[in-house]
XYZ file of C-alpha atoms in Angstrom:
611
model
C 4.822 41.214 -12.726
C 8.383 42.983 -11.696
C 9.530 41.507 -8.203
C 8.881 43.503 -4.894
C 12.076 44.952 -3.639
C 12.988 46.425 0.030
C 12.325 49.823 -1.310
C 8.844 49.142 -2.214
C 8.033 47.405 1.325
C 5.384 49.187 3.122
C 6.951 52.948 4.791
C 7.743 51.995 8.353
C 4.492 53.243 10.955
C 6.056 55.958 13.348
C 4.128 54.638 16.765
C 4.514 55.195 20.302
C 6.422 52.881 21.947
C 6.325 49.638 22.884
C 7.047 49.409 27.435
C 4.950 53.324 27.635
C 1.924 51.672 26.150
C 1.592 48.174 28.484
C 2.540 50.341 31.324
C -0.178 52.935 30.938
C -2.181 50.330 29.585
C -2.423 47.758 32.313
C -2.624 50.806 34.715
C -5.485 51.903 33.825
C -7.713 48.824 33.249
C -6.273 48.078 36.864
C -8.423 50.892 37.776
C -11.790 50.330 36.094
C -14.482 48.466 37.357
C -13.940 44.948 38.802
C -17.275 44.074 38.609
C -17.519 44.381 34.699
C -13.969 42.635 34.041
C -14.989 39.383 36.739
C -18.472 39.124 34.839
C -16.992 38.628 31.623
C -14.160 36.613 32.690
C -17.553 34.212 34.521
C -19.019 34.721 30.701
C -15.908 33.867 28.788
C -14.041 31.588 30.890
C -16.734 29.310 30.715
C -17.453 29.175 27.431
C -13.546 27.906 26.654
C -14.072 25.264 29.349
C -17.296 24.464 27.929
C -15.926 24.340 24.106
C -13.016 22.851 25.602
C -15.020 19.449 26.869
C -17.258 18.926 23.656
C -13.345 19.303 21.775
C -12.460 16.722 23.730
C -15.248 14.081 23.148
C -15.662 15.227 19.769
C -11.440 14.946 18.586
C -11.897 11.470 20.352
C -14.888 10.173 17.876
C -13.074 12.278 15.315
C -10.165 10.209 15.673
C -11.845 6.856 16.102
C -13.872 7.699 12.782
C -10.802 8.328 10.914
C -9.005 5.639 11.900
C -11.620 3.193 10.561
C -11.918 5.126 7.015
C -8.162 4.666 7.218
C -8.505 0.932 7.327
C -11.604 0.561 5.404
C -10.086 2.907 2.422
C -6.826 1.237 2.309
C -9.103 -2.490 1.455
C -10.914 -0.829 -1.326
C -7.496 0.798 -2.728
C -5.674 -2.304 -2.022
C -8.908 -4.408 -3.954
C -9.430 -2.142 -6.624
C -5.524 -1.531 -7.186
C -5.537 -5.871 -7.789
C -8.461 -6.267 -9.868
C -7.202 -3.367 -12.316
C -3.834 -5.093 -12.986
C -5.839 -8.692 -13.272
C -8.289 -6.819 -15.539
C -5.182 -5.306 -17.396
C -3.955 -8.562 -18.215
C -0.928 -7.983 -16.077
C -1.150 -10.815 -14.203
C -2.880 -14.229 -14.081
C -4.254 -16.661 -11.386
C -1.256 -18.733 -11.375
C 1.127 -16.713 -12.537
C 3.829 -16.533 -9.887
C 4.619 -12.794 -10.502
C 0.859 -12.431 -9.144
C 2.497 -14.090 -5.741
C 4.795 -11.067 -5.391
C 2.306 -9.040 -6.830
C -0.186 -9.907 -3.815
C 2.075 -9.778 -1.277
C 3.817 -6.591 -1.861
C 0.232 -4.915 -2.209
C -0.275 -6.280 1.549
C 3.296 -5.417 2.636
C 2.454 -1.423 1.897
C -0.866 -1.616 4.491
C -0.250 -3.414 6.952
C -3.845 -3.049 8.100
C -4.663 -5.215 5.863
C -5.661 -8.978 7.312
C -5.659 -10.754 3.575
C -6.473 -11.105 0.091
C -8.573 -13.617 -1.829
C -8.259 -13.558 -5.909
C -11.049 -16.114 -7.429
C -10.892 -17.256 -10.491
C -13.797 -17.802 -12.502
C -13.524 -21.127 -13.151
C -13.111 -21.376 -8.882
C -9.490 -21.861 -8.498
C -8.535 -19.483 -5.772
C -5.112 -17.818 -4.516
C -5.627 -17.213 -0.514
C -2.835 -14.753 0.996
C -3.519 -14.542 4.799
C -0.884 -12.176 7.432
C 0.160 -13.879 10.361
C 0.645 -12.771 13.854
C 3.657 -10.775 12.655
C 2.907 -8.044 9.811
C 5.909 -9.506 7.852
C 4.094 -13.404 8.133
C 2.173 -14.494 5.325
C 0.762 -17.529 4.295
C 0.289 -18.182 0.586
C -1.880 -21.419 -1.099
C -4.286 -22.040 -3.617
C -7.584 -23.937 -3.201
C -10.648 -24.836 -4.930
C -13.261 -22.759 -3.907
C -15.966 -25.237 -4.509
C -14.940 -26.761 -1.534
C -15.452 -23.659 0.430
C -19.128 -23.088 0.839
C -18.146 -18.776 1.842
C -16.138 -18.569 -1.485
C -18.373 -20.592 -3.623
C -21.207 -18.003 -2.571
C -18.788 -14.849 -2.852
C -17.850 -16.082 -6.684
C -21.889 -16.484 -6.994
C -22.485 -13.504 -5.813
C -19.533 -11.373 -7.540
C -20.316 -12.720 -10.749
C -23.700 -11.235 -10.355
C -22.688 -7.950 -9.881
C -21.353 -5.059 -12.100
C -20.143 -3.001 -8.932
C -17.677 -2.991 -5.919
C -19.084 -3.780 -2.544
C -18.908 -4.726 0.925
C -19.828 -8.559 1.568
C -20.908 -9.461 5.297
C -18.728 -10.052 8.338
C -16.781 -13.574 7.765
C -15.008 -16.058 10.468
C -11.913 -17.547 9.145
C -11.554 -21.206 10.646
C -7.567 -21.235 9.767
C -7.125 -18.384 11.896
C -10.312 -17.869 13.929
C -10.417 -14.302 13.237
C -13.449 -12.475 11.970
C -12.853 -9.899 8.997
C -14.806 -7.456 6.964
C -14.278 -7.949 3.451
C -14.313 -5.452 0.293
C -14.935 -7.399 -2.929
C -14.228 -5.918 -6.785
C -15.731 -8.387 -9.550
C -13.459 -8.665 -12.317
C -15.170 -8.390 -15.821
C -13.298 -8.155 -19.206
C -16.164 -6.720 -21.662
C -19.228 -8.727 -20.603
C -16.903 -11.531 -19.954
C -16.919 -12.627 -15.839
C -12.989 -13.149 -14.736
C -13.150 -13.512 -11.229
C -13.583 -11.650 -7.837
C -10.676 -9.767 -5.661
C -11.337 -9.526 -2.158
C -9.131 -7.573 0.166
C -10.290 -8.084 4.424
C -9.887 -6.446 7.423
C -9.533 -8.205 10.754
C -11.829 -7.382 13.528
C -8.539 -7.849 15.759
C -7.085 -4.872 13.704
C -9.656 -2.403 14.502
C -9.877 -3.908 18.218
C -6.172 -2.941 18.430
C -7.164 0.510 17.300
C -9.961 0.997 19.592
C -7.270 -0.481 22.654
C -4.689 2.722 21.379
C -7.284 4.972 21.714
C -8.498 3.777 25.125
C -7.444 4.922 27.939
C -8.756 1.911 31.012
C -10.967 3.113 33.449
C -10.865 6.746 32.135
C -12.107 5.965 28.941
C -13.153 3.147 26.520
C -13.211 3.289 23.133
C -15.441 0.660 20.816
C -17.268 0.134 17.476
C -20.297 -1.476 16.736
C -21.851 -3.203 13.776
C -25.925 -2.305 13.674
C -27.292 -2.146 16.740
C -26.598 -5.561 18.221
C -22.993 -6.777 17.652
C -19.627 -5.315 19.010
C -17.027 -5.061 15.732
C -14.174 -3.652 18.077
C -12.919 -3.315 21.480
C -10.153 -3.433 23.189
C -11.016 -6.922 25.558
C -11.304 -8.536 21.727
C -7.858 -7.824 20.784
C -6.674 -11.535 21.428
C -9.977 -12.650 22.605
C -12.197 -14.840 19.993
C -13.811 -17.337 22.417
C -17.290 -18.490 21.143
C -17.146 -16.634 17.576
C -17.902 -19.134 14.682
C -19.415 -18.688 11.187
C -22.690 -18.824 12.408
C -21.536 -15.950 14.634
C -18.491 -14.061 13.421
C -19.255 -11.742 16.237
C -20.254 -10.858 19.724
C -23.692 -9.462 20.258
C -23.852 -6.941 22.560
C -26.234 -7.643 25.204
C -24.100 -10.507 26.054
C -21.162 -9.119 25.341
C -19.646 -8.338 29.166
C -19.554 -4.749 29.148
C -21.851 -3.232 31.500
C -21.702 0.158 30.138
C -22.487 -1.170 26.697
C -25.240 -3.979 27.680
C -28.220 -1.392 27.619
C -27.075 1.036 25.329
C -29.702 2.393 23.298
C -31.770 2.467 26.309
C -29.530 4.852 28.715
C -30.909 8.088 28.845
C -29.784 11.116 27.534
C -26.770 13.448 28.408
C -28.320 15.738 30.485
C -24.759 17.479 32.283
C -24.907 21.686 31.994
C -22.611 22.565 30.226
C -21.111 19.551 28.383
C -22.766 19.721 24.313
C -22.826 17.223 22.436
C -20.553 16.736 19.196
C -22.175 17.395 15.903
C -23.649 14.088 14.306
C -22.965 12.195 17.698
C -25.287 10.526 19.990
C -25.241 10.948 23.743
C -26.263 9.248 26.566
C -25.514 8.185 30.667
C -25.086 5.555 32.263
C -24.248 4.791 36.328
C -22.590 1.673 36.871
C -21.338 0.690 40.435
C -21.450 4.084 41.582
C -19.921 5.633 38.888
C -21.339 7.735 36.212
C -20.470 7.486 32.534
C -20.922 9.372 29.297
C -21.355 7.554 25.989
C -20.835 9.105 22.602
C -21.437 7.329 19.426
C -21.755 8.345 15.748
C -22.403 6.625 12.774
C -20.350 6.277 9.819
C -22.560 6.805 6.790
C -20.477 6.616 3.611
C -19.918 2.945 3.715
C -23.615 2.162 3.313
C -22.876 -1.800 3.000
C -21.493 -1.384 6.462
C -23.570 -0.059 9.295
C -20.827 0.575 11.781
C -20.792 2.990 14.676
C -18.074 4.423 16.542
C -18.253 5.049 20.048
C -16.389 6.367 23.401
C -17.536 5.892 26.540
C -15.591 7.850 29.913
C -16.007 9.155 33.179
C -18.226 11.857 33.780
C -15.807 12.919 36.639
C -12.779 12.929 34.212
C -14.847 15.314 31.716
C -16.758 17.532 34.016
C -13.771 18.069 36.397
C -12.679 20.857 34.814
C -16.148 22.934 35.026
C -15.974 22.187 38.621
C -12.707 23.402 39.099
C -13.631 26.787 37.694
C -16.793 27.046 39.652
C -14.299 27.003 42.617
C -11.335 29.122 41.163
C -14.258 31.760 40.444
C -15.395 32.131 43.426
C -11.805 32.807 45.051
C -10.561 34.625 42.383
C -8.946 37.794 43.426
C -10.523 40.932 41.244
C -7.757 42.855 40.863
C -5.554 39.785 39.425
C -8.613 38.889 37.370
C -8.149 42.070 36.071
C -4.985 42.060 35.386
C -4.631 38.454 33.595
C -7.418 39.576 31.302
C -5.616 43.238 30.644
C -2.370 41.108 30.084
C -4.063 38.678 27.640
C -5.138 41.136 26.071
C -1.706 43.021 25.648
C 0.012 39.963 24.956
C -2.464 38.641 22.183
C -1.967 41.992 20.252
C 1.975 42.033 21.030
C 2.585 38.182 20.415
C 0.629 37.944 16.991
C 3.046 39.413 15.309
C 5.912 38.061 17.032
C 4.491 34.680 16.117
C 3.989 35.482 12.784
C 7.968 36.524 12.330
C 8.861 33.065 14.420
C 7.165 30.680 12.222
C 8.342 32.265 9.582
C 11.674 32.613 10.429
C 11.018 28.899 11.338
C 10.036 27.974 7.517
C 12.925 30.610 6.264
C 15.448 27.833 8.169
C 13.872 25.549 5.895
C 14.729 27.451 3.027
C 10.957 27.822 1.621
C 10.926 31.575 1.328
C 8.128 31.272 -0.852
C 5.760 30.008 1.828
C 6.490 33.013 4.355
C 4.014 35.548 3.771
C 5.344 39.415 5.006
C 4.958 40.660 8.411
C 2.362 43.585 8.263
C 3.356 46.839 9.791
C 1.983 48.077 13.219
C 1.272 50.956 15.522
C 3.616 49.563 17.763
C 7.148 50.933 17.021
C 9.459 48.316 17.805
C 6.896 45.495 16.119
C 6.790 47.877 12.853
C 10.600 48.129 12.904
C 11.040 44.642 13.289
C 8.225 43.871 9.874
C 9.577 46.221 8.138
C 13.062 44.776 8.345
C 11.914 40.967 8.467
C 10.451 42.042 5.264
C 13.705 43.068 3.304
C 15.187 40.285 4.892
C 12.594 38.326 3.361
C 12.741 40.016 -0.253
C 16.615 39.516 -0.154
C 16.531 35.846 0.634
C 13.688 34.961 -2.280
C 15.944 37.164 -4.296
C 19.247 34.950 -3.589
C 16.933 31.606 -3.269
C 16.430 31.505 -6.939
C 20.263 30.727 -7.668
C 21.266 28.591 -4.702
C 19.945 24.778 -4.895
C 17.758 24.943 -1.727
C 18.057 20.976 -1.320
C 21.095 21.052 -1.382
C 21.535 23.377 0.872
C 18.959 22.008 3.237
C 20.905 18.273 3.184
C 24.294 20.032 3.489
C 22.346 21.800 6.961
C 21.039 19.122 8.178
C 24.207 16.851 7.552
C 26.736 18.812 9.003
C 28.515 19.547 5.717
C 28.976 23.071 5.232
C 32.003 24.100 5.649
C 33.179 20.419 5.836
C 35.594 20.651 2.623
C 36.049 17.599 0.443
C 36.040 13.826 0.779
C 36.134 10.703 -1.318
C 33.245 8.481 -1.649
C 31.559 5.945 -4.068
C 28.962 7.602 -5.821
C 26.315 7.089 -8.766
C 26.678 9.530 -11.082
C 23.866 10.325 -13.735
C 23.836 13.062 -16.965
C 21.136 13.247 -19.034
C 20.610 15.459 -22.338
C 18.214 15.781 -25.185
C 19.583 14.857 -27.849
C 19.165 16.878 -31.575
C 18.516 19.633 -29.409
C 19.339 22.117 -31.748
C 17.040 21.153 -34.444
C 14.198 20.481 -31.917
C 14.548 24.152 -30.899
C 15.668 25.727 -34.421
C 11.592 26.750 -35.303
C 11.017 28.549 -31.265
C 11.747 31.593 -30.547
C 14.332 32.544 -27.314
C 11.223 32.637 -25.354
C 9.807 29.017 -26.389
C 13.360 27.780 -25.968
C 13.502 28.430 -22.036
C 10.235 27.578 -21.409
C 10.682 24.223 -23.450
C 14.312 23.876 -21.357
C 12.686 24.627 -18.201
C 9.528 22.462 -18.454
C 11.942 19.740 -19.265
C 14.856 20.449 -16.471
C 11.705 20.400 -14.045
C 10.581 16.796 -15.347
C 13.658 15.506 -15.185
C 14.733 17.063 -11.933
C 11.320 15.798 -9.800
C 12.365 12.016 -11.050
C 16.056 12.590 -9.753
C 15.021 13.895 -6.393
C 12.108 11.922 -6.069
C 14.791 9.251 -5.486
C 17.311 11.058 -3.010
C 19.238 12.580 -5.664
C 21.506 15.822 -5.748
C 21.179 17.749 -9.166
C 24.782 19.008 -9.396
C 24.075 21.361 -12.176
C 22.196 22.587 -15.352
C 24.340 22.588 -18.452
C 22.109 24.196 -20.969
C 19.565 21.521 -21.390
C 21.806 18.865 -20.035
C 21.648 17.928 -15.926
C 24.415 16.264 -14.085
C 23.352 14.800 -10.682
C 24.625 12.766 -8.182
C 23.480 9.740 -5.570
C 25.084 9.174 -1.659
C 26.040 12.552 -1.240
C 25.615 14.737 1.210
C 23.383 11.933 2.934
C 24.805 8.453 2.313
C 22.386 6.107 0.819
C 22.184 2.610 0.754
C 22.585 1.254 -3.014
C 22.773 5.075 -5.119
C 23.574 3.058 -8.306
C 19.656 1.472 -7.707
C 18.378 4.897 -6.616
C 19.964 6.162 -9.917
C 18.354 3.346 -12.124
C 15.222 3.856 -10.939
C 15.140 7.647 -11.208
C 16.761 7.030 -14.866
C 13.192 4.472 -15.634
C 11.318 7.633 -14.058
C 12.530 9.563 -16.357
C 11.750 7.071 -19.144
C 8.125 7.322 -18.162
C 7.932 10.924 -17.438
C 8.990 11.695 -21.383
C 6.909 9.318 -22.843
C 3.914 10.605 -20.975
C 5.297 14.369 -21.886
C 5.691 12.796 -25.829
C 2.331 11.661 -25.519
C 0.666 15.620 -24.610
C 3.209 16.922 -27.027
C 2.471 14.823 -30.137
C -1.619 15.509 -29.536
C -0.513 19.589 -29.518
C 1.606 18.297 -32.434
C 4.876 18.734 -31.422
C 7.953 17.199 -32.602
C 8.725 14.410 -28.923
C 11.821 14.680 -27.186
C 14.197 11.958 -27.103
C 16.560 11.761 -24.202
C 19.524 9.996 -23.347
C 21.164 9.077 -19.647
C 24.060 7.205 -18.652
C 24.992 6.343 -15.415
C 28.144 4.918 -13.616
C 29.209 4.437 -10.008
C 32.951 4.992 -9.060
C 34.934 6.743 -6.477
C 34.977 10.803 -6.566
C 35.871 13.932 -4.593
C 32.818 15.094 -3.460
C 32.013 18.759 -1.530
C 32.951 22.445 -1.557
C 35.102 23.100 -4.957
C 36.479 27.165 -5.990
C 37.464 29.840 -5.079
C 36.607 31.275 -1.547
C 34.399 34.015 -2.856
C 32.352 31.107 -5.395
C 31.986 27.504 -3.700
C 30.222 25.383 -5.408
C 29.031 21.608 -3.723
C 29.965 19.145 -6.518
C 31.857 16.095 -7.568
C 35.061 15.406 -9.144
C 37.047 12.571 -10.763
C 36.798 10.252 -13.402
C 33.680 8.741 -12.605
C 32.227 11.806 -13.617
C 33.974 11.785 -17.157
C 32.903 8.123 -17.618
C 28.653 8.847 -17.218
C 29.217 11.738 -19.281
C 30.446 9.612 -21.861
C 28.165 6.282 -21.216
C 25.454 9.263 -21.981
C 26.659 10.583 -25.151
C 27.188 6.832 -26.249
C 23.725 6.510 -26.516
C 23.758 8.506 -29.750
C 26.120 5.470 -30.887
C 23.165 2.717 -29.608
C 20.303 4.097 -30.325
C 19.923 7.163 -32.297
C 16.335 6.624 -32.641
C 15.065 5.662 -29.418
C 12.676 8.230 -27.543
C 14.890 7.299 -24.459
C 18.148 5.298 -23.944
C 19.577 4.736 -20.866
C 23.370 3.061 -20.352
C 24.899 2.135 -17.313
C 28.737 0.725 -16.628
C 29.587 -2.576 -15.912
C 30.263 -1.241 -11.751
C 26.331 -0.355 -11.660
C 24.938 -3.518 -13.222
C 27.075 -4.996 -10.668
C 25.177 -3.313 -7.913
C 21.594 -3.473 -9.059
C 19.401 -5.750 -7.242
C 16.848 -8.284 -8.809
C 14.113 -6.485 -10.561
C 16.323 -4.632 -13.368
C 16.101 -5.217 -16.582
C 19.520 -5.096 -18.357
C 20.569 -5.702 -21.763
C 24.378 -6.049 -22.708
C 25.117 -3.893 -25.426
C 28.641 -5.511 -25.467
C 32.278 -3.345 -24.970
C 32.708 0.347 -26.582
C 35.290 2.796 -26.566
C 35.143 5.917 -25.299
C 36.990 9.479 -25.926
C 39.634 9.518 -23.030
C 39.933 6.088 -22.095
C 42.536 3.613 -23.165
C 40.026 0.849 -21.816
C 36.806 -0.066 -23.538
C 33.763 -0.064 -21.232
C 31.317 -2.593 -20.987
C 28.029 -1.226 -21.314
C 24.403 -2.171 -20.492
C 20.912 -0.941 -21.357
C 18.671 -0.157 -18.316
C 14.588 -1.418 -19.876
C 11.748 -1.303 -17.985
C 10.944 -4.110 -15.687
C 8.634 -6.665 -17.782
């Protein structure tokens, strides 16, 4: 489909103009009846106050109820993610790479209270979080001296499916958690159970966040007779115990709560009640509350329900206030606020339209700002019309300027800034027998082949901060700790290079099923000093790197031809970015080579996947 260009934009509306039409405008619905204009502003002011109180109950339950999901989902992600690498045979119960394995998995939710893996023969790993989210506490038991765990091996060994087990107290930390347990089978064979909790205290702490003390309380229950969360329990676990991991709540303390599904129903004009929610008053010293609840249904093993409960005065001040403002509202200034919302609602909408997309176009994603449309109203039409060249022009010159790059230099400060020397990790990568991988394609399957693979490659390198300095045919050249300065680029380069590593195999794995011939692909990478920023001539600047560093991954890259010829992907790194990797990287010495242009061999390593 041939690109849009200005001159096939839609032909500029000739309207009238933009001050005669609000001034004759707003004249005349000055001078038409008052009586018609203040009825509907009685009819439609109310019905925004009115939408705008059930908004506010129901964005409150809304929020509550996503919250939860977001703590419940990230147990059963968190369980399932465990029991998948146990089941892969990735890890074992006292393997100590299961350790890290555990506690990184907490590390990355931090909602998460702890993690029990049970072996089938009982031997347990426990990995509890502390007070502080970066405190853990690590051991291993026998779970036949735990009566809970004995039951929850029982039980998990019994089962084929994932499920919720009942609230728990924990004596070593008297904290009451909801757990999510995956049984572990290999075949028919039983391996264990993972289970992955959540703390009652977490999702008290949530329900304290979204309170807001006296105005308004938020809480969740579990059935119809025990409190899970509130804010009071946040540090408060007097009188829980296994027997009763939580509060019940008739005697729980909180008036408002201590009756609850026997209050009556909302009954206030004009205040609806959320979809799915259940609503209900209560009076309490003299003041009057309103109590919304709704159950969350998807997590059948659980029966929780989250709730708000506030003042009716802070809700139904607002429909008060209006009474009042309607009855001393001035007609003619009704009038004219609803002429001028009018007015302004036809005049802004396209004004906001050109402002948040001017906004995105200073972001540099002209493909997400749709065109203006044209309008009646000259000066709006003008200003589409020519927002819309603008538009074409800047998609036009977007598809040769590196918009990251252009968006880091922005928001760093650099353009304009000239040149400066800094350490960098420097990366080229290139497919090697190129030319007899593409001698069978025509030109057309050659760039599409060159561009599916520039894309692969390019999402790994910027996935990890980096700056692709250039395409050379199918070759890429890119850069780490420029314009923004990163901490460690040669690691950010390693990992991107293992990214890549994984990306081709996958790709060789869809090409060899569509049988085609797999690509192999080889990277080298060095860190050393270079002059980095605006390079050429003032009418062409380019954003790139000089120096020898450069030369030196170029060659580490073609090396890899020298080897491994046959490998699907080889990645070599210098001696100065071994130096810098932290523990993690897999590295094998491949000994000293010599290169074309250096008097000095280099000593060169092989970046392998982690084991």
């Amino acid at each position: 489909m041939p690109r849009q260009g200005a001159d096939q934009l839609p032909k500029t509306v000739r309207g009238v103009a933009l001050m005669p039409t609000l001034v004759v405008s707003i004249g005349l619905l000055v001078l038409v009846a008052v009586g018609s204009v203040l009825a509907l502003q009685w009819m439609t002011g109310r019905r925004v106050i009115d939408d705008f109180a059930e908004r506010i109950i129901a964005r409150g339950l809304a929020t509550e109820e996503r919250t939860v999901r977001d703590n419940l989902q990230a147990a059963v992600s968190d369980a399932t993610f465990v029991a998948d690498a146990i089941k892969a045979g990735r890890y074992s119960l006292f393997d100590k790479s299961l350790e890290h394995f555990a506690i990184g998995t907490l590390a990355a939710a931090p909602q998460i209270g702890g993690l029990v893996v049970i072996a089938a023969n009982g031997k347990a790993l426990r990995l509890m979080r502390g007070k502080q989210p970066s405190d853990y506490k690590l051991d291993y038991i026998d779970s036949t001296s735990d009566e809970r765990l004995t039951e929850a091996l029982q039980d998990a060994s019994r089962r084929r499916t994932r499920y919720w087990g009942a609230p728990i107290f924990a004596r070593i930390n008297r904290m009451t958690y909801l757990d999510y347990r995956v049984p572990v089978f290999a075949g028919s064979q039983f391996l264990g159970v993972v289970a992955v909790t959540v703390s009652t205290e977490a999702l008290s702490r949530v329900a304290a966040e979204l309170s807001d003390p006296p105005r308004s309380i938020s809480f969740m229950l579990y059935g119809r007779n025990w409190v899970l969360a509130h804010p009071v329990l946040v540090n408060e676990t007097a009188g829980l115990s296994e027997k009763q991991p939580m509060v019940r709540i008739d005697t729980f303390g909180d008036p408002v709560l201590q009756d609850l599904y026997h209050l009556p129903r909302l009954d206030i004009l004009g205040i609806k009640t959320p979809p799915g929610a259940d609503a209900r008053q209560a009076k309490i010293a003299g003041e009057r509350y309103l109590v919304f609840t709704r159950s969350i249904d998807d997590y059948s093993q659980l029966p929780i329900t989250v709730g708000t409960y506030t003042l009716a005065s802070a809700v139904d001040a607002p429909l008060r206030l209006f009474y009042w403002a309607m009855i001393i509202a001035l007609a003619m200034l009704a009038l004219a606020l609803v002429a001028a919302g009018l007015l302004a609602r036809t005049i802004a909408r396209p004004i906001r339209r050109a402002s948040v997309g001017a906004a995105t176009i200073g972001e540099l994603d002209f493909d997400k700002v749709p065109p203006l449309p044209p309008s009646y109203i000259r000066e709006i039409s003008d200003l589409s019309h020519g927002f819309n060249a603008m538009l074409e022009g800047l998609k036009a010159f977007g598809r040769y300027v590196p918009r990251g790059l252009v968006n880091r230099l922005i928001k760093e400060g650099r353009v304009g800034a000239g040149t400066e020397q800094r350490t960098l990790a420097i990366m080229f990568t290139d497919i090697a027998s190129f030319t007899s991988t593409c001698e069978n394609m025509t030109a057309d399957e050659v760039a599409s082949f060159i561009n599916d693979h520039l894309s692969l490659v390019g999402n790994c390198i910027e996935s990890e901060g980096g700056t692709i300095d250039k395409y050379i045919g199918d070759a890429v050249m890119a850069f780490w700790g420029a314009p923004a300065q990163i901490d460690n680029p040669a690691a950010h380069a390693c990992r991107a290079a293992l990214a890549i590593k994984r990306a081709v195999a996958a790709d060789n794995t869809e090409r060899k099923a569509s049988h085609l011939a797999p690509v192999r692909v080889r990277i080298g990478v060095h860190l050393g000093p270079v002059v980095v920023g605006d390079i050429g001539a003032p009418q062409r600047i380019n954003y790139t790197v000089v120096g020898d560093a450069v030369n030196t991954a170029q060659r580490l890259e073609g090396l890899g031809k020298t080897v491994d010829a046959d490998a699907e992907s080889v990645t070599l790194v210098s001696a100065a970015v071994a130096a810098e990797l932290p523990s993690g990287f897999n590295l094998r010495d491949k000994g000293k080579h010599s290169v074309k242009g250096k008097y000095e061999t280099l000593q060169v390593f092989e970046l392998l996947p982690a084991d």
